[in-house]
Amino acid sequence: MKKDRLFRISIGMVVIFVCCAGFGRQNGPSVQALILEGLKQNRPFVANEILVQFRADTNDTEKKRVRELIGSSKKDDIAKGKNGADLELMTLAKAQSLRAVINNLFQEKSIEFAEPNWIVHHTDISNDPYFTNGSLWGMYGDNTSPANQFGSRASEAWATSADCSDVVVGIIDEGYMYTHPDLAANAYKNPGEIAGNGIDDDSNGYVDDVYGWDFDKKDNSVFDGVKDDHGTHVAGTIGAVGGNSQGVAGVCWSVKILSAKFLGNRGGTIANAIKAVDYFTAFKLKGLNLVATNNSWGGGGYSQGLYATIQRAAVADLLFIAAAGNDGRNNDTTISYPSGYDLENIIAVAALTSTGAMASYSNYGSRSVDIAAPGSGIWSTIPKSSFHRTVSAYASYSGTSMATPHVTGAAALYKARNPSAIASEIKDAILHSATPTPSLKGKVLTEGRLNVETF
Ligand code: CA
């Protein structure tokens, strides 16, 4: 089904969302079957928790009845679905078969769906601070040396203009070190919020969310130390300050970065991922020039809750750029989420090495993965510990986690150069400008690698 999405995107967002509402469900397996498939595959979930989507007209008495039916209590409100219907996270009082509970709930008239609270993780495979080749190969691609042959050609795009300062990207990941000297100038500050006054000034539900929000710890601190290295690395590839004679440069030198932290030390949950996506969609709906969210994470099984959330982002004209995953497998046969949801605003990204090979760990799929971008041996910003203090540093990481922010940076660059472009046009530009690459033939939809030179 996904094979033709490259071509459909050029006919405009409105047509797409009318024609494809519910797409992937009428013709394929039911939502219930998709959710149960993840359990069958033993994909990880939070024990004794369940996400339940009530229908819009469900009253409190009925909700209470449903909770009692499965021996649960409400833990958190996660999102508002269609017509304001509540998506609720519940705690199950005693250990029981989640499969049985889900099957029971699908029989209830007031329930649209029920699913596990899947656990997801970031998609880097190695971090090697001692890697000695300091070249930002992912930013070049000019054939001037063999080492620079397969990059994104961002350096060629920079030659004309790299001003992205009006464009904002959202990072859904760990937090990031917004004080890093190579990132600080590009940290977006929520203009609707007065820092530290204890008031939710912009009424978005989050108090003092100046640099973003930490959905894992439920506070406004999006940088909590050296364990936010993955998020900081991603941020640097998208938008480390360029031209400052320091460290590295991102694809878009002056793009503004806003954080939704949801990955903690043991990964993150789908419930918090849903909140994070909706957090950015709300900013977009309020008029922020937000172009995309970067999603260098994956895992868990099919989530109808997350699917609906990414669809809400699509309706708001927000791209969702996602890592294909690092299992070295074909996503066409074993779907990897969230990159594998069949939604028009998703760009799924595989990882390329500096020799032009598809990275051995990278997932692929001629229908389910769109494009490849530099992913192996990528230098970027990190926090590190030095004499019990957290200081700024740089390191080389590998993974589809590192490929994805090259594409997010590219989306920001295109938006900066083409301010009136909508999400479908940005995606169209990224996919159609991909450089054909032999190692990607039959492996990704475009059969090519990221090339931003003509943006
Ligand atoms: Ca707020």
Short mmCIF file of C-alpha atoms and ligand atoms in Angstrom, two decimals:
data_model
loop_
_atom_site.label_atom_id
_atom_site.label_comp_id
_atom_site.label_asym_id
_atom_site.label_seq_id
_atom_site.Cartn_x
_atom_site.Cartn_y
_atom_site.Cartn_z
CA MET A 1 0.00 0.00 0.00
CA LYS A 2 2.81 2.35 0.81
CA LYS A 3 4.54 1.92 -2.53
CA ASP A 4 2.40 4.56 -4.18
CA ARG A 5 2.61 7.15 -1.42
CA LEU A 6 5.52 8.87 -3.15
CA PHE A 7 3.16 9.73 -5.96
CA ARG A 8 0.07 10.48 -3.95
CA ILE A 9 1.83 13.13 -1.93
CA SER A 10 1.99 15.47 -4.90
CA ILE A 11 -1.79 15.76 -5.15
CA GLY A 12 -2.18 17.73 -1.95
CA MET A 13 -2.93 17.13 1.70
CA VAL A 14 -6.68 17.74 1.60
CA VAL A 15 -7.37 15.14 -1.03
CA ILE A 16 -5.11 12.66 0.71
CA PHE A 17 -6.80 12.89 4.06
CA VAL A 18 -10.28 12.69 2.62
CA CYS A 19 -9.43 9.71 0.49
CA CYS A 20 -7.42 7.90 3.10
CA ALA A 21 -9.16 8.42 6.41
CA GLY A 22 -8.95 5.09 8.15
CA PHE A 23 -6.69 3.92 5.37
CA GLY A 24 -4.86 0.72 6.15
CA ARG A 25 -7.68 -0.64 8.24
CA GLN A 26 -10.59 -1.35 5.91
CA ASN A 27 -8.39 -3.37 3.60
CA GLY A 28 -5.95 -4.82 6.09
CA PRO A 29 -6.22 -6.54 9.46
CA SER A 30 -8.55 -5.05 12.07
CA VAL A 31 -7.19 -2.74 14.76
CA GLN A 32 -7.80 -5.49 17.31
CA ALA A 33 -5.79 -7.98 15.24
CA LEU A 34 -2.93 -5.49 14.78
CA ILE A 35 -2.74 -4.84 18.53
CA LEU A 36 -2.85 -8.55 19.39
CA GLU A 37 -0.13 -9.24 16.83
CA GLY A 38 2.29 -7.17 18.94
CA LEU A 39 1.48 -9.30 21.99
CA LYS A 40 1.99 -12.47 19.97
CA GLN A 41 5.42 -11.15 18.96
CA ASN A 42 6.23 -10.47 22.63
CA ARG A 43 6.86 -6.80 22.03
CA PRO A 44 7.56 -5.12 25.39
CA PHE A 45 4.87 -3.27 27.35
CA VAL A 46 4.43 -1.78 30.82
CA ALA A 47 3.15 -4.52 33.15
CA ASN A 48 -0.37 -4.04 34.53
CA GLU A 49 -1.16 -0.99 32.42
CA ILE A 50 -3.63 -0.56 29.59
CA LEU A 51 -4.63 2.30 27.29
CA VAL A 52 -8.36 2.55 26.74
CA GLN A 53 -10.06 4.78 24.16
CA PHE A 54 -13.64 5.59 25.15
CA ARG A 55 -16.16 6.67 22.53
CA ALA A 56 -17.08 10.35 22.52
CA ASP A 57 -20.44 10.07 24.26
CA THR A 58 -19.28 7.94 27.20
CA ASN A 59 -20.42 9.28 30.59
CA ASP A 60 -18.62 8.93 33.93
CA THR A 61 -20.90 6.15 35.17
CA GLU A 62 -20.09 4.01 32.15
CA LYS A 63 -16.34 4.72 32.49
CA LYS A 64 -16.51 3.63 36.12
CA ARG A 65 -18.33 0.44 35.11
CA VAL A 66 -15.65 -0.38 32.53
CA ARG A 67 -12.82 0.22 35.02
CA GLU A 68 -14.50 -2.07 37.55
CA LEU A 69 -15.16 -4.69 34.89
CA ILE A 70 -11.41 -5.19 34.37
CA GLY A 71 -10.37 -4.37 37.95
CA SER A 72 -8.57 -1.17 37.05
CA SER A 73 -8.21 2.41 38.17
CA LYS A 74 -7.49 5.52 36.13
CA LYS A 75 -3.82 6.51 36.14
CA ASP A 76 -3.71 9.38 33.67
CA ASP A 77 -5.59 11.22 30.92
CA ILE A 78 -3.51 10.83 27.77
CA ALA A 79 -5.34 12.49 24.89
CA LYS A 80 -8.59 13.58 23.34
CA GLY A 81 -9.51 11.48 20.33
CA LYS A 82 -12.27 11.98 17.77
CA ASN A 83 -14.89 14.48 18.96
CA GLY A 84 -13.07 14.86 22.27
CA ALA A 85 -13.26 11.20 23.25
CA ASP A 86 -10.99 10.35 26.17
CA LEU A 87 -7.91 8.15 25.85
CA GLU A 88 -7.20 6.95 29.37
CA LEU A 89 -4.24 5.10 30.90
CA MET A 90 -5.41 2.57 33.51
CA THR A 91 -3.59 0.50 36.11
CA LEU A 92 -4.76 -3.10 36.47
CA ALA A 93 -5.09 -4.05 40.12
CA LYS A 94 -3.92 -7.62 39.66
CA ALA A 95 -1.81 -9.47 37.16
CA GLN A 96 -3.99 -10.88 34.40
CA SER A 97 -3.73 -11.74 30.74
CA LEU A 98 -3.58 -8.49 28.83
CA ARG A 99 -4.76 -10.32 25.73
CA ALA A 100 -7.93 -11.42 27.55
CA VAL A 101 -8.56 -7.94 28.95
CA ILE A 102 -8.14 -6.36 25.51
CA ASN A 103 -10.44 -8.91 23.89
CA ASN A 104 -13.06 -8.24 26.57
CA LEU A 105 -12.87 -4.49 26.10
CA PHE A 106 -13.30 -4.73 22.33
CA GLN A 107 -16.73 -6.28 23.09
CA GLU A 108 -17.84 -3.18 25.01
CA LYS A 109 -19.98 -0.66 23.14
CA SER A 110 -18.43 2.34 24.90
CA ILE A 111 -14.87 1.36 23.94
CA GLU A 112 -13.30 2.21 20.61
CA PHE A 113 -10.11 0.27 21.34
CA ALA A 114 -7.81 -0.94 24.13
CA GLU A 115 -4.11 -1.64 23.85
CA PRO A 116 -0.94 -2.25 25.87
CA ASN A 117 1.20 0.69 26.96
CA TRP A 118 4.07 -0.36 24.69
CA ILE A 119 7.66 0.38 25.69
CA VAL A 120 9.88 2.03 23.07
CA HIS A 121 13.55 2.90 22.99
CA HIS A 122 15.93 5.14 21.09
CA THR A 123 17.44 3.81 17.88
CA ASP A 124 21.16 4.35 18.12
CA ILE A 125 23.36 1.29 18.10
CA SER A 126 26.71 2.57 19.23
CA ASN A 127 28.36 5.58 20.67
CA ASP A 128 32.05 5.84 20.27
CA PRO A 129 33.55 8.98 21.76
CA TYR A 130 37.00 7.76 20.78
CA PHE A 131 36.32 7.59 17.07
CA THR A 132 39.18 9.56 15.58
CA ASN A 133 37.81 10.57 12.18
CA GLY A 134 36.31 13.95 12.92
CA SER A 135 34.86 14.70 9.50
CA LEU A 136 31.17 15.52 9.27
CA TRP A 137 30.80 13.29 6.24
CA GLY A 138 27.02 13.44 6.44
CA MET A 139 27.04 17.11 5.58
CA TYR A 140 29.12 16.84 2.42
CA GLY A 141 28.79 14.73 -0.71
CA ASP A 142 30.82 16.79 -3.13
CA ASN A 143 33.10 14.04 -4.48
CA THR A 144 36.15 16.07 -3.45
CA SER A 145 37.39 13.09 -1.50
CA PRO A 146 36.28 9.47 -1.26
CA ALA A 147 35.38 10.02 2.39
CA ASN A 148 32.90 12.75 1.51
CA GLN A 149 31.10 11.12 -1.37
CA PHE A 150 27.80 9.98 0.14
CA GLY A 151 26.73 12.82 2.42
CA SER A 152 23.56 14.89 2.26
CA ARG A 153 25.22 17.78 0.35
CA ALA A 154 24.12 20.14 3.11
CA SER A 155 27.42 21.99 2.69
CA GLU A 156 26.45 22.79 -0.90
CA ALA A 157 23.10 24.13 0.30
CA TRP A 158 24.85 26.23 2.94
CA ALA A 159 26.84 27.95 0.21
CA THR A 160 23.72 29.83 -0.89
CA SER A 161 22.06 30.53 2.44
CA ALA A 162 21.48 28.58 5.60
CA ASP A 163 19.18 30.92 7.50
CA CYS A 164 16.55 28.74 9.15
CA SER A 165 15.90 31.02 12.11
CA ASP A 166 12.16 31.34 11.41
CA VAL A 167 11.63 27.58 11.40
CA VAL A 168 11.07 25.39 14.47
CA VAL A 169 11.48 21.61 14.80
CA GLY A 170 10.27 19.41 17.62
CA ILE A 171 12.45 16.67 19.07
CA ILE A 172 10.59 13.74 20.63
CA ASP A 173 13.37 11.87 22.39
CA GLU A 174 15.38 12.20 25.55
CA GLY A 175 15.86 15.78 26.59
CA TYR A 176 18.70 17.83 25.16
CA MET A 177 21.47 20.05 26.46
CA TYR A 178 20.08 23.43 25.42
CA THR A 179 23.01 25.08 27.20
CA HIS A 180 25.56 23.37 24.92
CA PRO A 181 27.54 26.20 23.28
CA ASP A 182 26.87 24.70 19.85
CA LEU A 183 23.10 24.57 20.51
CA ALA A 184 22.23 27.41 22.91
CA ALA A 185 21.62 29.98 20.19
CA ASN A 186 19.12 27.65 18.55
CA ALA A 187 17.15 26.67 21.64
CA TYR A 188 13.56 27.76 21.07
CA LYS A 189 11.95 29.48 24.02
CA ASN A 190 8.18 29.24 24.24
CA PRO A 191 7.22 32.92 23.96
CA GLY A 192 3.89 32.32 25.69
CA GLU A 193 5.51 31.22 28.93
CA ILE A 194 7.12 33.34 31.66
CA ALA A 195 9.92 31.21 33.10
CA GLY A 196 9.66 30.15 36.70
CA ASN A 197 6.44 31.89 37.71
CA GLY A 198 4.64 28.64 38.45
CA ILE A 199 1.81 29.54 36.08
CA ASP A 200 0.76 27.88 32.83
CA ASP A 201 0.82 31.26 31.07
CA ASP A 202 -0.04 29.94 27.61
CA SER A 203 -2.73 27.55 28.94
CA ASN A 204 -1.39 24.52 27.09
CA GLY A 205 -1.59 22.34 30.19
CA TYR A 206 2.12 22.56 31.07
CA VAL A 207 3.54 24.98 33.66
CA ASP A 208 6.71 26.90 32.74
CA ASP A 209 7.42 24.83 29.62
CA VAL A 210 10.01 27.24 28.28
CA TYR A 211 12.32 24.81 26.45
CA GLY A 212 9.71 22.09 26.16
CA TRP A 213 8.32 19.48 28.55
CA ASP A 214 9.57 16.31 30.20
CA PHE A 215 6.73 13.80 29.82
CA ASP A 216 8.77 11.11 31.56
CA LYS A 217 9.26 12.98 34.84
CA LYS A 218 6.28 15.33 34.37
CA ASP A 219 8.24 18.54 34.80
CA ASN A 220 9.64 21.41 32.75
CA SER A 221 13.26 20.25 32.96
CA VAL A 222 14.14 18.95 29.50
CA PHE A 223 17.83 18.61 30.31
CA ASP A 224 18.71 16.38 33.23
CA GLY A 225 22.37 15.53 32.60
CA VAL A 226 24.62 13.15 30.73
CA LYS A 227 21.86 10.63 30.09
CA ASP A 228 20.27 13.09 27.68
CA ASP A 229 23.13 12.40 25.25
CA HIS A 230 20.99 10.76 22.56
CA GLY A 231 18.56 13.68 22.40
CA THR A 232 21.46 16.15 22.40
CA HIS A 233 23.19 14.27 19.59
CA VAL A 234 20.00 14.33 17.50
CA ALA A 235 19.60 18.08 18.17
CA GLY A 236 23.12 18.79 16.94
CA THR A 237 22.64 17.02 13.63
CA ILE A 238 19.44 18.95 12.97
CA GLY A 239 20.65 22.34 14.08
CA ALA A 240 24.01 22.77 15.76
CA VAL A 241 25.08 26.36 15.24
CA GLY A 242 27.06 26.68 12.01
CA GLY A 243 29.76 29.15 11.14
CA ASN A 244 30.77 29.74 14.77
CA SER A 245 34.22 28.17 14.42
CA GLN A 246 33.25 25.61 17.02
CA GLY A 247 32.48 21.90 17.08
CA VAL A 248 29.97 20.74 14.51
CA ALA A 249 27.30 22.22 12.23
CA GLY A 250 23.77 20.94 11.81
CA VAL A 251 21.92 20.59 8.51
CA CYS A 252 20.08 23.83 9.31
CA TRP A 253 22.42 26.18 11.17
CA SER A 254 19.94 28.47 12.84
CA VAL A 255 16.76 26.37 13.11
CA LYS A 256 14.98 26.61 16.44
CA ILE A 257 14.62 23.49 18.58
CA LEU A 258 11.82 22.61 21.02
CA SER A 259 11.95 19.46 23.14
CA ALA A 260 9.39 16.88 24.22
CA LYS A 261 11.35 14.54 26.43
CA PHE A 262 9.72 11.16 26.93
CA LEU A 263 12.58 8.66 26.83
CA GLY A 264 14.05 7.95 30.24
CA ASN A 265 16.82 5.58 31.21
CA ARG A 266 14.67 2.53 30.53
CA GLY A 267 13.06 3.80 27.35
CA GLY A 268 9.67 5.44 27.07
CA THR A 269 6.02 4.54 26.86
CA ILE A 270 3.49 4.91 24.09
CA ALA A 271 1.25 6.85 26.48
CA ASN A 272 3.94 9.54 26.84
CA ALA A 273 4.76 9.44 23.11
CA ILE A 274 1.12 10.24 22.39
CA LYS A 275 1.26 13.21 24.75
CA ALA A 276 4.51 14.40 23.16
CA VAL A 277 3.13 14.36 19.62
CA ASP A 278 -0.04 16.18 20.71
CA TYR A 279 2.12 18.73 22.55
CA PHE A 280 3.70 19.79 19.25
CA THR A 281 0.45 19.57 17.29
CA ALA A 282 -1.05 22.07 19.74
CA PHE A 283 1.86 24.50 19.09
CA LYS A 284 1.37 24.07 15.35
CA LEU A 285 -2.37 24.74 15.64
CA LYS A 286 -1.58 27.93 17.57
CA GLY A 287 0.44 29.18 14.61
CA LEU A 288 4.04 28.26 15.44
CA ASN A 289 6.10 27.72 12.27
CA LEU A 290 6.83 24.13 13.30
CA VAL A 291 7.74 21.96 10.32
CA ALA A 292 8.38 18.49 11.71
CA THR A 293 9.00 16.31 14.71
CA ASN A 294 12.10 14.12 14.83
CA ASN A 295 11.45 10.60 16.07
CA SER A 296 14.69 8.65 16.53
CA TRP A 297 12.97 5.91 18.51
CA GLY A 298 10.85 2.86 17.98
CA GLY A 299 9.63 -0.43 19.32
CA GLY A 300 6.52 -1.90 20.82
CA GLY A 301 3.57 -3.10 18.82
CA TYR A 302 0.81 -1.42 16.85
CA SER A 303 -0.85 1.40 18.79
CA GLN A 304 -4.12 2.79 17.52
CA GLY A 305 -3.65 5.61 20.03
CA LEU A 306 -0.33 6.66 18.49
CA TYR A 307 -1.69 6.18 14.96
CA ALA A 308 -4.55 8.59 15.71
CA THR A 309 -2.12 11.09 17.26
CA ILE A 310 0.19 11.12 14.24
CA GLN A 311 -2.91 11.52 12.07
CA ARG A 312 -3.88 14.60 14.13
CA ALA A 313 -0.37 15.97 13.45
CA ALA A 314 -0.91 15.34 9.73
CA VAL A 315 -4.17 17.25 9.73
CA ALA A 316 -2.26 20.11 11.42
CA ASP A 317 0.31 19.97 8.55
CA LEU A 318 3.13 18.62 10.70
CA LEU A 319 5.63 16.07 9.37
CA PHE A 320 6.61 13.08 11.52
CA ILE A 321 10.13 11.96 10.59
CA ALA A 322 10.98 8.56 12.02
CA ALA A 323 13.88 6.11 12.26
CA ALA A 324 13.38 2.85 10.37
CA GLY A 325 15.00 0.91 13.25
CA ASN A 326 18.21 -1.04 13.76
CA ASP A 327 17.23 -4.70 13.51
CA GLY A 328 18.76 -5.17 10.05
CA ARG A 329 15.44 -6.49 8.79
CA ASN A 330 12.80 -5.84 6.15
CA ASN A 331 10.07 -3.63 7.59
CA ASP A 332 7.75 -4.60 4.73
CA THR A 333 7.42 -8.05 6.31
CA THR A 334 7.87 -7.18 10.01
CA ILE A 335 6.47 -3.72 10.58
CA SER A 336 8.55 -1.37 12.73
CA TYR A 337 6.60 1.29 14.64
CA PRO A 338 6.21 4.23 14.54
CA SER A 339 8.01 4.59 11.17
CA GLY A 340 5.77 1.90 9.65
CA TYR A 341 2.36 3.48 10.26
CA ASP A 342 0.70 4.08 6.93
CA LEU A 343 0.24 7.83 7.23
CA GLU A 344 1.13 10.47 4.66
CA ASN A 345 3.05 12.77 7.00
CA ILE A 346 5.60 10.11 8.01
CA ILE A 347 9.04 9.94 6.43
CA ALA A 348 10.78 6.68 7.38
CA VAL A 349 14.58 6.87 7.29
CA ALA A 350 17.23 4.17 6.81
CA ALA A 351 20.93 4.62 7.63
CA LEU A 352 23.80 4.94 5.17
CA THR A 353 27.52 4.50 5.84
CA SER A 354 30.20 6.86 4.53
CA THR A 355 31.06 4.35 1.79
CA GLY A 356 27.55 4.53 0.36
CA ALA A 357 26.47 1.16 1.72
CA MET A 358 23.24 0.73 3.56
CA ALA A 359 24.32 0.23 7.17
CA SER A 360 24.22 -3.46 8.11
CA TYR A 361 22.04 -2.73 11.15
CA SER A 362 19.57 -0.53 9.25
CA ASN A 363 16.02 -1.71 8.65
CA TYR A 364 14.79 -1.29 5.10
CA GLY A 365 11.70 -1.85 3.00
CA SER A 366 10.82 -0.78 -0.53
CA ARG A 367 7.29 0.04 0.63
CA SER A 368 7.75 0.97 4.28
CA VAL A 369 11.02 2.95 4.31
CA ASP A 370 11.28 6.12 2.23
CA ILE A 371 14.88 7.26 2.00
CA ALA A 372 18.36 6.75 3.47
CA ALA A 373 20.54 9.38 5.11
CA PRO A 374 23.97 9.39 6.79
CA GLY A 375 23.75 7.25 9.95
CA SER A 376 27.11 5.67 10.72
CA GLY A 377 29.98 7.50 12.38
CA ILE A 378 28.03 10.74 12.83
CA TRP A 379 29.66 13.43 14.94
CA SER A 380 27.43 15.68 16.98
CA THR A 381 26.87 17.41 20.30
CA ILE A 382 26.58 15.59 23.66
CA PRO A 383 26.77 16.36 27.37
CA LYS A 384 29.47 14.51 29.26
CA SER A 385 30.61 14.11 32.81
CA SER A 386 33.91 15.67 33.82
CA PHE A 387 35.05 15.80 37.45
CA HIS A 388 31.43 15.43 38.62
CA ARG A 389 30.26 18.26 36.43
CA THR A 390 28.25 18.04 33.24
CA VAL A 391 30.09 19.72 30.39
CA SER A 392 29.56 20.08 26.65
CA ALA A 393 31.33 17.68 24.33
CA TYR A 394 31.13 15.93 20.93
CA ALA A 395 30.92 12.27 19.99
CA SER A 396 30.39 9.93 17.08
CA TYR A 397 27.24 7.78 17.22
CA SER A 398 25.70 5.34 14.75
CA GLY A 399 22.14 4.25 14.05
CA THR A 400 18.99 5.13 12.16
CA SER A 401 18.61 7.55 15.10
CA MET A 402 21.46 9.54 13.54
CA ALA A 403 20.10 9.30 9.96
CA THR A 404 16.66 10.64 10.91
CA PRO A 405 17.78 14.11 12.12
CA HIS A 406 19.58 14.68 8.80
CA VAL A 407 16.14 14.43 7.15
CA THR A 408 14.48 16.57 9.83
CA GLY A 409 17.15 19.22 9.24
CA ALA A 410 16.46 18.92 5.52
CA ALA A 411 12.74 19.54 6.10
CA ALA A 412 13.60 22.67 8.08
CA LEU A 413 16.00 23.83 5.36
CA TYR A 414 13.35 23.37 2.65
CA LYS A 415 10.77 25.24 4.74
CA ALA A 416 13.25 28.08 5.32
CA ARG A 417 13.85 28.39 1.58
CA ASN A 418 10.19 27.85 0.65
CA PRO A 419 8.16 29.48 3.44
CA SER A 420 4.77 28.71 1.90
CA ALA A 421 5.47 24.99 1.44
CA ILE A 422 3.05 22.65 3.20
CA ALA A 423 4.05 19.31 4.71
CA SER A 424 3.22 17.25 1.62
CA GLU A 425 5.32 19.55 -0.58
CA ILE A 426 8.28 19.36 1.79
CA LYS A 427 8.08 15.58 1.86
CA ASP A 428 7.71 15.53 -1.92
CA ALA A 429 10.84 17.69 -2.32
CA ILE A 430 12.89 15.51 0.04
CA LEU A 431 11.87 12.25 -1.65
CA HIS A 432 12.11 13.45 -5.23
CA SER A 433 15.57 14.97 -4.80
CA ALA A 434 17.06 11.74 -3.40
CA THR A 435 20.21 10.67 -5.23
CA PRO A 436 19.87 7.15 -6.71
CA THR A 437 22.25 4.87 -4.81
CA PRO A 438 23.06 1.29 -5.85
CA SER A 439 23.03 -0.13 -2.30
CA LEU A 440 19.48 1.15 -1.81
CA LYS A 441 17.96 -0.36 -4.95
CA GLY A 442 14.93 -2.37 -3.91
CA LYS A 443 15.63 -1.42 -0.29
CA VAL A 444 13.88 1.92 0.13
CA LEU A 445 11.00 3.55 -1.72
CA THR A 446 13.11 6.25 -3.41
CA GLU A 447 16.08 3.90 -3.91
CA GLY A 448 18.16 6.91 -2.97
CA ARG A 449 19.93 8.96 -0.31
CA LEU A 450 19.18 12.41 1.04
CA ASN A 451 20.38 15.27 -1.16
CA VAL A 452 19.49 18.82 -0.09
CA GLU A 453 21.69 20.67 -2.57
CA THR A 454 18.81 21.89 -4.74
CA PHE A 455 16.67 23.06 -1.81
CA CA B 1 2.57 26.23 29.29
#
